[in-house]
Amino acid sequence: MREAPIEDQQEQESVLGPKRPRLAVFKFTSCDGCQLNVLNMEDELLALGEAIDIAYFPEASSRMTPGPYDIVLIEGSITTPEDAPRIAEIRNQAKLLITIGACATAGGIQALRNWGNVEAFKQAVYPKPEFIQSLSTSTPISEHVQVDYELWGCPIDRHQLLNVLTNLLAGIEPRIPTHSVCLECKRQGHVCILVAKGLPCLGPVTRTGCGAICPQMGRECYGCFGPAENASQSPGVPPNTSSLAQQFHQQFQIIPQDIVRRFRGINGYVRPFREESDAWETK
Amino acid sequence: MPGKPNNARTIKVNMMARVEGEGALHVTVCDQEVQDVQLRIFEPPRFFEAFLQGRHFSEVPDIVARICGICPVAYQMSAVHALEPIFGIQIPQSIQLLRRLLYCAEWIESHVLHIYMLHAPDFLGYESGIEMAKDYPDIVKRGLRLKKVGNQLLTLLGGRSVHPVSVKVGGFSRVPSKRELETLIDDLLWARDAAVETIRWTTGFEFSDPEQDYTFVALRSATEYPMNDGLVASNRGLEIPAVDFEQYFQEKQVTYSNALHCLLNGQSYLAGPLARLHLNYEQLSPLVKDVLSTTGLSLPFKRVSQGIVARSLEVLHAIDEALDIIQQYEAPNDAAVSVTPRAGISMAVTEAPRGLLYHRYQVNEDGTIQAVKIVPPTSQNQRQIEEDLRAFLPHVLDRPDEEVALGCEKIVRSYDPCISCATHFLTLHIHKLPA
């Protein structure tokens, strides 16, 4: 064992305990993109492998050791009959459970099935739908077990994940920003997509974290980091989606069915977006 | 003992690692004869083809990207190339070049991930690329930096590397200036040398899986190494446009898998880098041809494990071509041509890192999607994987179960299967039925 008295001291204070923390990465229904963003930490990956014992991460390693684990990252949503007992068992093995990405945190794009008829969907894709085991809904992890931290985004921002992991290693409570991406957009000096370009930008109601890449790329935000918390209110208050939707409708003459689709996207099942899209469905 | 399944000996290798996919492999052996091989894919269906119905065509690139976190650009490219002919728009050459550059970036990122982090550990005897770095730090660091160059290029063009945001029907939401692209030239020049080193490294590996007489299927183009353009061709004389794809290729459902098997006139075939390389040797850049000629290997590669060499060659080609594109690039005045929707149906095939990716869209007059069909590369390779395992197993049945299992895993991994994005429950069961 190497001697590292300062680190040891810090680790003693960490919620994770004195040893090198054991990390596990589990996947449910998803596209792999958030796990890929773990592997996309090209500059930090090898150092991370030193600081953390990567005990279970099948996408990256054949070494798969059983729990319990100190940190568990969950990618993907719950969509099959086997998923619910599986996530409960994983929760039992996890000291801290962190969801990574829109699927695990909000149900993902596959939650569009929650408004559809899964039996009809199966028939549209498979010649013999009776062989396909699938629930009629796609739901986030937090509907099934307690979640300690949620990382939003489709995909997650790898710097945000790295920040959470390094904070945990240092015994600091991770703080994941919840405010609107507009602040970041303004800070970068982009011309406002909504006001100046007149495009139906979801930025005002969308959580920061992506780096305001859509305005940077000359297009409107489509909400892939999920709903922001309302900065002018207390924490946990949802963003003012109805005001934004009214503006889309009245100023940009966007018809209700297009507003429905606007909110019913990557994070369509999460409550503020879900309620807004449902409200416009009947208008 | 009677030869009943309940007397069968079952061996489980818990989790197939270093693949993107959830499935199991069931091998039934009786009296030293392989009875059955089933690659079972449990990847829960996400029904993209179903919920794309009723969406506006402009939303398609953002939605289909989510089919795969490793190759989102491939889905965006097949989508826009399928949709644009419906609307009768012509894409200017500068936009076509940028799309090619974007695809080069994805090939680099995806291939390098597989070469260094997922596949090389099989040849050198490690559990992961991270473990391998303890003994080969400089090699793994070279791989990570090479992967990063691909991701930097993706980020410059698309805002981020996973699910880039700039691709749209008609072009891009924003195009870079020439000066922006030129900021990556130094990194790409370094990457070109690193890619040559990568080829020398991977050609030195030992390839021991049986040689196969593959039917290779890939796009073939008279003018370029195929990405977005060309005819669907095979080494058995097939040459068809994408619009005829479904006449020749049929998807078949098997009871044990959530992924459909795609067959060419009822037969298995191989899609991906090995097929592209064999069918498009003439279009490789001169540098790639030179390096290939010094390796002592000749085409076609008949072992699927040599896919790691094919990917290494394609990484060099993609870097070489990226440098070429940046040199000749002149930013267009408009990032996209305007689109007026009209009703129609059209298809496209592009070359995802793992092989052919077919999309078909039917659109109504206001641009609403009516019907979609998507055939991803891994469903095309699925039957060939089973055929390869049937060819491989007789050579190893006298070995211990763990060794047989690992050998099977390595064959599957050679395909870089992207079982679109699954849970990695690839449990290997070997049923040995006593005679």
XYZ file of C-alpha atoms in Angstrom:
718
model
C 0.000 0.000 0.000
C 1.265 3.437 -0.858
C 1.364 5.972 1.903
C -0.930 8.879 1.325
C -1.695 10.359 4.726
C -3.510 13.441 3.434
C -5.764 11.468 1.148
C -6.447 8.996 3.945
C -7.515 11.810 6.165
C -9.896 13.090 3.538
C -11.267 9.649 2.905
C -12.011 9.236 6.593
C -14.357 12.178 6.306
C -15.979 10.900 3.151
C -19.418 9.412 3.201
C -17.833 6.571 1.270
C -15.610 5.389 4.111
C -11.875 4.966 4.409
C -11.161 2.524 1.576
C -10.820 3.116 -2.156
C -14.494 3.261 -3.133
C -15.955 0.484 -5.250
C -17.846 1.679 -8.322
C -20.430 -0.268 -10.325
C -22.201 0.740 -13.542
C -25.502 -0.929 -14.408
C -27.591 -0.504 -17.510
C -31.320 -0.762 -18.106
C -33.141 0.386 -21.258
C -31.023 3.010 -23.000
C -28.649 3.720 -25.859
C -25.285 3.343 -24.045
C -24.414 6.991 -24.684
C -24.096 7.960 -21.018
C -21.806 5.010 -20.280
C -19.847 6.019 -23.357
C -19.420 9.434 -21.776
C -17.685 7.707 -18.861
C -15.248 6.194 -21.364
C -15.042 9.565 -23.113
C -13.160 10.984 -20.115
C -10.011 10.409 -22.143
C -7.869 12.663 -19.977
C -9.153 11.424 -16.638
C -10.106 7.773 -17.156
C -6.829 6.185 -16.076
C -6.565 8.435 -13.004
C -10.162 7.590 -12.162
C -9.291 3.905 -12.393
C -6.584 4.546 -9.795
C -8.744 6.548 -7.414
C -11.773 4.278 -7.665
C -12.002 0.513 -7.804
C -14.067 -0.130 -10.932
C -15.672 -3.267 -9.554
C -18.434 -3.750 -12.098
C -18.659 -2.036 -15.497
C -19.387 -4.672 -18.155
C -19.220 -2.249 -21.044
C -15.588 -1.581 -20.189
C -14.288 -4.627 -18.353
C -14.602 -8.400 -18.036
C -13.838 -8.044 -14.342
C -17.213 -8.228 -12.646
C -17.084 -8.475 -8.895
C -20.185 -8.793 -6.716
C -21.526 -6.040 -4.444
C -21.876 -4.280 -2.146
C -20.668 -1.170 -3.918
C -19.976 2.321 -2.632
C -21.146 4.149 -5.752
C -23.561 2.730 -8.292
C -24.262 4.516 -11.567
C -27.501 3.577 -13.316
C -28.090 4.173 -17.008
C -31.466 3.417 -18.565
C -35.141 3.251 -17.667
C -37.441 0.518 -16.377
C -39.291 -1.111 -19.291
C -39.485 -4.880 -18.736
C -41.110 -7.078 -16.081
C -37.661 -8.159 -14.810
C -36.358 -4.617 -14.373
C -38.189 -3.674 -11.158
C -36.879 -6.550 -8.996
C -33.445 -6.072 -10.532
C -33.186 -2.388 -9.603
C -34.426 -3.202 -6.073
C -31.638 -5.761 -5.689
C -29.056 -3.308 -7.030
C -30.299 -0.676 -4.574
C -29.656 -3.152 -1.753
C -26.071 -3.452 -2.919
C -25.479 0.297 -3.246
C -24.330 2.755 -0.618
C -24.949 5.642 -3.031
C -27.063 5.318 -6.155
C -26.723 7.888 -8.932
C -28.823 7.912 -12.087
C -26.977 9.000 -15.212
C -28.960 10.487 -18.061
C -32.475 11.157 -19.258
C -33.534 7.484 -19.392
C -32.642 6.675 -15.798
C -33.651 10.075 -14.456
C -36.821 10.756 -16.464
C -37.784 7.606 -18.420
C -36.017 8.705 -21.591
C -37.305 9.040 -25.106
C -38.734 5.529 -24.929
C -41.249 6.944 -22.423
C -43.112 8.227 -25.488
C -44.709 4.776 -25.309
C -46.488 5.965 -22.154
C -48.942 7.840 -24.397
C -49.154 5.069 -26.959
C -50.366 1.536 -27.270
C -47.441 -0.785 -26.714
C -49.279 -3.734 -28.234
C -49.717 -1.711 -31.422
C -46.062 -0.624 -31.225
C -44.967 -4.260 -31.012
C -47.061 -5.066 -34.040
C -45.512 -2.179 -35.943
C -41.988 -3.489 -35.344
C -42.213 -7.269 -34.872
C -43.965 -9.895 -37.007
C -44.620 -12.019 -33.889
C -45.278 -9.538 -31.093
C -46.246 -12.288 -28.616
C -42.559 -13.133 -28.103
C -41.671 -9.622 -26.971
C -41.627 -8.976 -23.232
C -42.153 -5.309 -22.613
C -44.018 -3.163 -20.115
C -46.534 -0.623 -21.357
C -44.530 2.158 -19.701
C -40.961 3.382 -19.457
C -40.340 4.857 -16.018
C -37.434 6.533 -14.247
C -35.419 4.753 -11.562
C -36.782 7.081 -8.862
C -40.272 5.633 -9.343
C -38.904 2.299 -8.105
C -36.133 2.918 -5.589
C -34.604 5.777 -3.655
C -32.043 7.716 -5.707
C -29.262 9.726 -4.042
C -28.218 11.943 -6.946
C -29.685 12.469 -10.375
C -27.630 13.524 -13.375
C -29.761 14.839 -16.210
C -29.014 15.065 -19.880
C -29.248 13.070 -23.068
C -26.413 12.326 -22.776
C -25.021 13.414 -19.410
C -22.230 15.928 -19.416
C -19.090 13.997 -18.500
C -17.627 16.956 -16.618
C -20.708 16.993 -14.414
C -20.250 13.298 -13.630
C -16.551 13.788 -12.985
C -17.379 16.652 -10.668
C -19.788 14.508 -8.655
C -17.276 11.661 -8.388
C -14.376 13.890 -7.354
C -16.579 15.647 -4.794
C -17.591 12.311 -3.315
C -13.944 11.222 -3.231
C -13.036 14.408 -1.408
C -15.900 14.070 1.057
C -17.745 17.075 -0.319
C -21.496 17.011 -0.857
C -21.974 17.211 -4.650
C -24.104 20.114 -5.819
C -25.660 19.702 -9.219
C -26.914 22.994 -10.655
C -30.661 23.166 -11.257
C -31.104 26.582 -12.842
C -32.082 27.329 -16.431
C -29.593 26.942 -19.274
C -30.373 30.569 -20.235
C -27.823 31.751 -17.678
C -25.073 29.737 -19.323
C -26.235 30.841 -22.768
C -26.085 34.509 -21.768
C -22.703 34.024 -20.138
C -21.395 32.666 -23.448
C -22.805 35.671 -25.261
C -25.086 33.955 -27.757
C -27.801 35.907 -29.493
C -31.096 34.815 -27.938
C -32.667 32.112 -30.058
C -36.105 32.762 -28.624
C -36.264 36.564 -28.610
C -33.982 37.503 -31.505
C -34.470 34.555 -33.833
C -38.052 33.783 -32.930
C -37.486 30.050 -32.643
C -39.384 27.941 -30.068
C -36.431 27.479 -27.709
C -37.005 25.405 -24.574
C -33.949 26.982 -22.923
C -35.882 29.105 -20.390
C -37.434 25.987 -18.822
C -34.502 23.608 -19.334
C -31.857 22.720 -16.794
C -28.280 23.823 -17.331
C -25.474 21.306 -17.837
C -24.986 20.850 -21.577
C -22.972 24.029 -22.046
C -25.696 25.759 -24.090
C -24.635 23.848 -27.173
C -27.832 24.269 -29.175
C -27.751 28.090 -29.254
C -24.030 27.796 -29.912
C -24.940 25.645 -32.926
C -27.533 28.179 -34.084
C -30.641 26.267 -33.105
C -33.274 26.124 -30.403
C -32.863 24.040 -27.230
C -34.975 20.890 -27.245
C -34.927 20.215 -23.545
C -32.577 17.241 -23.339
C -31.407 18.198 -19.831
C -34.944 18.151 -18.455
C -36.829 20.833 -16.551
C -34.971 23.515 -14.616
C -36.063 24.518 -11.163
C -37.627 27.934 -11.076
C -34.844 30.274 -10.078
C -37.125 32.967 -8.768
C -38.895 30.536 -6.459
C -37.611 28.141 -3.834
C -35.831 24.914 -4.811
C -38.005 22.217 -6.290
C -40.474 24.619 -7.878
C -41.042 23.659 -11.515
C -40.246 26.070 -14.348
C -42.920 28.233 -15.879
C -43.641 26.027 -18.853
C -47.133 27.411 -19.404
C -45.858 30.949 -19.918
C -43.315 29.718 -22.459
C -45.900 27.576 -24.240
C -48.263 30.562 -24.415
C -45.510 32.579 -26.033
C -44.913 29.821 -28.600
C -48.608 29.841 -29.380
C -49.366 33.563 -29.379
C -46.161 35.109 -30.721
C -44.921 32.359 -33.021
C -48.375 31.041 -34.030
C -47.353 27.510 -33.167
C -50.368 25.229 -33.184
C -51.228 23.220 -30.058
C -50.260 19.845 -31.529
C -46.769 21.155 -32.287
C -46.475 22.490 -28.725
C -47.434 19.029 -27.478
C -44.588 17.470 -29.454
C -42.180 20.183 -28.349
C -42.572 19.222 -24.688
C -43.095 15.518 -25.371
C -39.541 14.644 -26.372
C -36.395 13.325 -24.734
C -37.690 14.157 -21.241
C -41.391 14.135 -22.108
C -42.490 12.008 -19.170
C -41.013 14.170 -16.426
C -43.800 15.999 -14.649
C -43.523 19.677 -15.697
C -43.048 18.733 -19.361
C -45.650 15.962 -19.193
C -48.301 18.216 -17.682
C -47.615 20.967 -20.203
C -47.902 18.631 -23.183
C -51.050 17.036 -21.774
C -52.578 20.482 -21.265
C -52.071 21.435 -24.914
C -53.379 18.133 -26.197
C -56.924 19.190 -25.311
C -56.678 22.764 -26.596
C -28.046 -41.282 -19.207
C -30.864 -40.094 -21.418
C -30.152 -37.110 -23.583
C -32.732 -34.789 -22.133
C -32.295 -31.098 -21.539
C -32.786 -31.548 -17.788
C -29.668 -33.690 -17.782
C -27.868 -31.111 -19.836
C -24.784 -29.572 -18.437
C -25.135 -25.831 -18.390
C -22.215 -23.502 -18.055
C -22.797 -19.861 -17.328
C -20.333 -17.142 -18.014
C -21.950 -14.299 -16.168
C -22.046 -11.301 -18.459
C -20.394 -10.938 -21.744
C -18.224 -7.904 -21.276
C -16.943 -5.187 -23.558
C -19.871 -5.282 -25.936
C -22.791 -2.936 -26.259
C -25.645 -5.319 -25.865
C -27.870 -7.457 -23.735
C -28.182 -11.025 -24.733
C -27.239 -14.587 -24.085
C -25.543 -17.210 -26.090
C -27.017 -20.699 -25.989
C -24.919 -23.490 -27.393
C -26.259 -27.034 -27.392
C -23.743 -29.808 -27.797
C -24.520 -33.507 -28.118
C -21.897 -36.214 -28.603
C -19.247 -33.670 -29.562
C -21.575 -32.300 -32.246
C -22.861 -28.740 -32.146
C -26.641 -29.067 -32.210
C -27.739 -25.480 -31.937
C -26.302 -22.004 -31.555
C -28.566 -19.137 -30.563
C -27.435 -15.592 -29.975
C -30.254 -14.337 -27.770
C -30.680 -10.610 -27.594
C -32.642 -9.392 -24.599
C -32.176 -5.735 -25.395
C -35.555 -4.367 -24.429
C -37.282 -2.944 -27.478
C -37.668 0.816 -27.565
C -40.071 1.008 -30.536
C -38.410 3.903 -32.350
C -40.084 2.969 -35.617
C -43.450 3.172 -33.893
C -43.126 6.473 -32.074
C -41.506 8.238 -35.030
C -44.927 7.964 -36.643
C -46.700 11.288 -36.276
C -43.547 13.298 -35.618
C -42.462 16.101 -37.946
C -39.619 15.260 -40.370
C -37.486 18.017 -38.816
C -37.460 16.162 -35.497
C -36.129 12.922 -36.981
C -32.347 13.582 -36.668
C -32.662 14.394 -32.945
C -34.818 11.332 -32.294
C -32.987 8.649 -34.282
C -29.640 9.715 -32.790
C -30.952 8.221 -29.537
C -31.034 4.736 -31.026
C -27.303 4.493 -30.441
C -24.998 6.466 -28.178
C -21.929 5.062 -29.918
C -22.942 5.831 -33.515
C -25.608 8.597 -33.404
C -24.144 10.259 -36.508
C -24.806 7.112 -38.543
C -28.500 7.267 -37.636
C -28.636 10.975 -38.425
C -26.884 10.437 -41.761
C -29.109 7.586 -42.910
C -32.143 9.638 -41.865
C -31.294 12.841 -43.716
C -30.136 10.968 -46.816
C -33.401 9.038 -46.863
C -35.620 12.094 -46.265
C -34.021 14.644 -48.605
C -34.924 12.943 -51.914
C -38.587 13.035 -50.861
C -38.430 16.832 -50.742
C -36.434 17.055 -53.962
C -33.606 19.120 -52.499
C -30.026 19.142 -53.704
C -27.295 19.288 -51.090
C -24.330 21.501 -52.028
C -20.934 19.868 -52.159
C -19.557 21.793 -49.185
C -22.358 20.403 -46.993
C -21.765 16.912 -48.337
C -18.096 17.273 -47.437
C -18.949 18.397 -43.917
C -21.238 15.419 -43.484
C -18.413 13.195 -44.602
C -16.109 14.903 -42.123
C -18.656 14.294 -39.373
C -18.820 10.617 -40.326
C -14.978 10.398 -40.333
C -15.044 11.741 -36.775
C -17.545 9.102 -35.676
C -15.599 6.282 -37.327
C -12.447 7.444 -35.521
C -14.137 7.668 -32.120
C -16.098 4.428 -32.437
C -13.338 2.324 -33.986
C -10.648 3.515 -31.570
C -12.900 2.749 -28.607
C -13.319 -0.796 -29.871
C -9.686 -1.315 -30.884
C -8.060 -0.106 -27.670
C -10.634 -0.425 -24.895
C -12.848 -3.348 -25.935
C -11.007 -5.655 -28.348
C -7.229 -5.413 -27.763
C -7.556 -6.755 -24.175
C -8.624 -10.079 -25.759
C -5.373 -10.394 -27.667
C -3.131 -9.316 -24.797
C -4.974 -11.130 -22.017
C -6.515 -8.335 -19.959
C -9.940 -7.714 -18.476
C -10.125 -4.153 -19.749
C -8.244 -1.345 -21.411
C -7.852 0.287 -18.013
C -6.124 -2.870 -16.667
C -4.036 -3.088 -19.818
C -2.792 0.457 -19.142
C -0.881 -0.769 -16.095
C 1.484 -2.729 -18.353
C 1.113 -0.715 -21.549
C 0.553 2.843 -20.346
C 1.892 4.534 -23.470
C -0.186 2.413 -25.829
C -3.444 2.943 -23.948
C -2.745 6.661 -23.622
C -2.135 6.792 -27.367
C -5.505 5.114 -27.893
C -7.322 7.492 -25.572
C -5.769 10.524 -27.235
C -6.630 9.153 -30.662
C -10.226 8.630 -29.562
C -10.244 12.148 -28.196
C -9.259 13.584 -31.579
C -12.346 11.947 -33.094
C -14.485 13.343 -30.292
C -12.988 16.831 -30.671
C -13.910 16.836 -34.339
C -17.427 15.613 -33.522
C -17.778 18.336 -30.896
C -16.594 21.064 -33.228
C -19.107 20.053 -35.903
C -21.991 18.916 -33.721
C -21.683 20.623 -30.344
C -20.964 17.367 -28.527
C -19.743 13.880 -29.399
C -22.686 11.840 -28.117
C -25.946 12.917 -29.786
C -24.602 15.914 -31.699
C -27.169 18.656 -32.275
C -26.303 20.360 -35.571
C -27.482 17.840 -38.195
C -30.735 18.721 -39.935
C -32.622 17.809 -43.065
C -31.137 20.150 -45.675
C -27.727 20.569 -44.035
C -26.612 21.801 -40.637
C -27.910 24.338 -38.128
C -24.445 25.854 -38.176
C -21.328 25.242 -40.219
C -17.811 25.956 -38.955
C -15.470 28.470 -40.499
C -12.386 27.142 -42.228
C -10.274 28.659 -39.465
C -12.175 26.732 -36.799
C -11.528 23.477 -38.623
C -7.880 24.359 -39.064
C -7.443 24.459 -35.284
C -7.651 20.653 -35.370
C -4.962 20.110 -38.014
C -2.099 19.656 -35.530
C -4.086 17.086 -33.575
C -5.045 15.264 -36.768
C -1.437 15.180 -37.949
C -0.449 13.627 -34.636
C -3.396 11.242 -34.968
C -2.319 10.177 -38.438
C 1.038 8.993 -37.081
C -0.689 7.356 -34.132
C -3.041 5.555 -36.513
C -0.093 4.154 -38.463
C 1.372 2.944 -35.161
C -2.007 1.421 -34.321
C -1.985 -0.606 -37.544
C 1.522 -1.887 -36.849
C 0.422 -2.812 -33.319
C -2.773 -4.661 -34.264
C -1.249 -6.545 -37.209
C 1.172 -8.081 -34.702
C -1.632 -9.814 -32.802
C -2.283 -13.521 -33.155
C -5.407 -14.424 -35.149
C -6.383 -18.013 -34.528
C -10.106 -18.247 -35.307
C -10.983 -20.359 -38.353
C -10.908 -18.798 -41.809
C -14.324 -18.298 -43.348
C -15.550 -17.757 -46.867
C -17.711 -14.756 -46.082
C -20.365 -13.101 -48.151
C -19.319 -9.487 -47.636
C -21.947 -6.774 -48.068
C -21.150 -3.062 -48.014
C -21.742 0.107 -49.951
C -19.434 0.419 -52.943
C -18.713 3.715 -54.597
C -16.735 4.552 -57.694
C -15.553 7.840 -56.240
C -14.953 7.468 -52.498
C -14.480 5.092 -49.624
C -18.166 4.610 -48.844
C -19.936 6.499 -46.092
C -23.001 8.302 -47.414
C -22.903 7.236 -51.033
C -22.711 4.155 -53.234
C -24.555 1.007 -54.214
C -25.198 -1.922 -51.909
C -22.722 -4.505 -53.184
C -21.377 -7.922 -52.306
C -18.412 -10.069 -53.290
C -20.934 -12.441 -54.912
C -22.082 -10.035 -57.585
C -24.859 -8.104 -55.851
C -25.063 -4.436 -56.801
C -28.310 -2.618 -56.030
C -29.464 0.874 -55.089
C -30.833 1.463 -51.589
C -34.391 1.664 -52.952
C -34.197 -2.074 -53.774
C -32.770 -3.083 -50.393
C -35.953 -4.693 -49.079
C -36.348 -6.818 -52.205
C -33.080 -8.578 -51.434
C -32.776 -8.282 -47.664
C -35.502 -9.609 -45.419
C -35.838 -9.328 -41.672
C -36.801 -12.501 -39.892
C -37.966 -12.771 -36.311
C -36.627 -15.617 -34.204
C -38.356 -16.578 -30.965
C -35.241 -16.234 -28.820
C -34.203 -12.693 -29.685
C -35.575 -9.152 -29.535
C -33.447 -8.193 -32.540
C -34.648 -9.230 -35.964
C -32.256 -11.209 -38.152
C -31.663 -9.609 -41.524
C -30.764 -12.045 -44.305
C -29.701 -11.638 -47.933
C -32.022 -13.903 -49.906
C -32.316 -16.125 -46.847
C -28.555 -16.369 -46.246
C -26.232 -14.893 -43.647
C -23.685 -12.269 -44.607
C -21.100 -10.034 -43.009
C -21.400 -6.240 -42.858
C -18.866 -3.799 -41.413
C -15.187 -2.908 -41.762
C -14.046 -6.298 -43.171
C -16.679 -6.094 -45.906
C -16.081 -2.406 -46.668
C -12.361 -2.935 -46.928
C -12.631 -5.893 -49.280
C -15.175 -4.227 -51.557
C -13.547 -0.795 -51.621
C -9.797 -1.361 -51.564
C -9.347 0.897 -54.590
C -10.867 3.847 -52.740
C -8.509 3.711 -49.770
C -6.144 6.632 -49.481
C -2.643 5.976 -50.894
C -1.196 6.182 -47.398
C -3.473 3.384 -46.155
C -2.594 1.216 -49.144
C 1.119 1.806 -48.472
C 0.845 0.893 -44.818
C -1.284 -2.159 -45.618
C 1.324 -3.370 -48.105
C 4.004 -3.312 -45.409
C 1.989 -5.402 -42.955
C 2.319 -8.667 -44.838
C -1.481 -9.074 -44.755
C -3.582 -9.208 -47.881
C -7.288 -8.751 -48.552
C -9.754 -10.197 -48.009
C -9.277 -10.836 -44.337
C -10.961 -14.181 -43.730
C -10.880 -14.186 -39.943
C -13.393 -12.071 -38.105
C -10.854 -11.346 -35.361
C -8.892 -9.403 -37.995
C -11.644 -6.837 -37.775
C -9.292 -5.043 -35.369
C -6.840 -4.551 -38.251
C -9.645 -3.486 -40.597
C -10.786 -0.906 -38.045
C -7.207 0.336 -37.630
C -6.905 0.796 -41.398
C -10.212 2.647 -41.515
C -9.136 4.932 -38.676
C -6.093 5.943 -40.708
C -8.252 6.430 -43.783
C -10.719 8.592 -41.843
C -7.953 10.779 -40.419
C -6.263 11.139 -43.782
C -9.533 12.063 -45.390
C -10.474 14.468 -42.592
C -7.223 16.350 -43.219
C -7.987 16.390 -46.920
C -11.528 17.698 -46.388
C -10.343 20.466 -44.059
C -7.789 21.525 -46.648
C -10.317 21.843 -49.481
C -13.199 23.151 -47.337
C -14.758 26.501 -48.090
C -17.606 27.435 -45.749
C -20.913 27.648 -47.608
C -22.998 30.817 -47.435
C -25.942 28.927 -46.035
C -25.671 26.181 -43.457
C -28.718 24.454 -44.890
C -30.926 24.553 -47.966
C -34.547 25.337 -47.241
C -37.010 22.502 -47.280
C -40.620 22.502 -48.393
C -42.285 19.291 -47.317
C -44.182 17.106 -49.716
C -45.506 13.588 -49.618
C -43.365 10.644 -50.618
C -41.364 7.630 -49.673
C -37.627 7.141 -49.878
C -34.764 5.048 -48.580
C -31.057 5.383 -47.890
C -28.174 3.224 -46.794
C -25.083 4.682 -45.170
C -22.079 3.007 -43.598
C -22.240 3.113 -39.801
C -18.966 2.160 -38.105
C -20.374 -1.373 -37.724
C -21.793 -1.654 -41.237
C -24.817 -0.960 -43.414
C -27.581 1.115 -41.867
C -30.816 1.154 -43.851
C -33.622 3.708 -43.271
C -36.942 4.041 -45.088
C -39.388 6.916 -44.469
C -42.858 7.626 -45.696
C -43.950 11.238 -45.245
C -47.253 13.008 -45.899
C -47.691 16.394 -47.586
C -47.213 18.469 -44.402
C -43.996 16.656 -43.491
C -45.441 14.302 -40.889
C -43.811 10.879 -40.704
C -46.206 8.104 -41.688
C -44.021 5.008 -41.572
C -40.416 4.128 -40.808
C -38.237 1.085 -41.215
C -34.720 0.861 -39.809
C -32.316 -2.056 -40.272
C -29.215 -1.634 -38.081
C -25.853 -3.341 -38.724
C -25.913 -5.703 -35.779
C -29.199 -7.318 -36.793
C -27.547 -8.000 -40.135
C -24.490 -9.606 -38.544
C -26.423 -11.595 -35.971
C -26.911 -14.692 -38.126
C -23.293 -14.570 -39.306
C -22.142 -14.492 -35.674
C -24.064 -17.723 -35.094
C -22.545 -19.256 -38.243
C -19.060 -18.270 -37.080
C -19.637 -19.892 -33.709
C -20.788 -23.091 -35.435
C -17.550 -23.083 -37.414
C -15.449 -22.297 -34.346
C -16.909 -24.688 -31.776
C -15.773 -28.027 -33.299
C -12.153 -26.867 -32.927
C -12.454 -26.316 -29.184
C -15.013 -28.789 -27.839
C -12.277 -30.861 -26.190
C -11.169 -27.852 -24.141
C -12.431 -26.874 -20.689
C -15.756 -25.080 -20.632
C -14.259 -21.759 -19.547
C -11.946 -21.778 -22.509
C -14.765 -22.601 -24.930
C -16.841 -19.834 -23.434
C -14.080 -17.266 -23.662
C -13.395 -18.271 -27.254
C -17.060 -17.730 -28.115
C -17.066 -14.354 -26.377
C -14.053 -13.289 -28.380
C -15.754 -14.201 -31.666
C -18.831 -12.177 -30.720
C -16.686 -9.242 -29.606
C -14.783 -9.264 -32.908
C -17.983 -8.000 -34.523
C -18.091 -4.968 -32.228
C -21.761 -5.771 -31.755
C -23.895 -2.797 -30.872
C -26.911 -4.740 -29.807
C -28.311 -1.342 -29.754
C -27.378 -0.413 -26.509
C -28.257 -3.039 -24.064
C -27.728 -4.405 -20.623
C -24.790 -6.640 -21.227
C -26.405 -9.747 -19.899
C -24.689 -11.844 -22.454
C -24.753 -15.020 -20.452
C -23.211 -17.973 -22.191
C -24.962 -21.265 -21.611
C -23.438 -24.412 -23.022
C -25.831 -27.339 -22.928
C -23.868 -30.538 -23.288
C -26.313 -33.315 -24.010
C -24.822 -36.721 -23.315
C -25.104 -38.978 -26.351
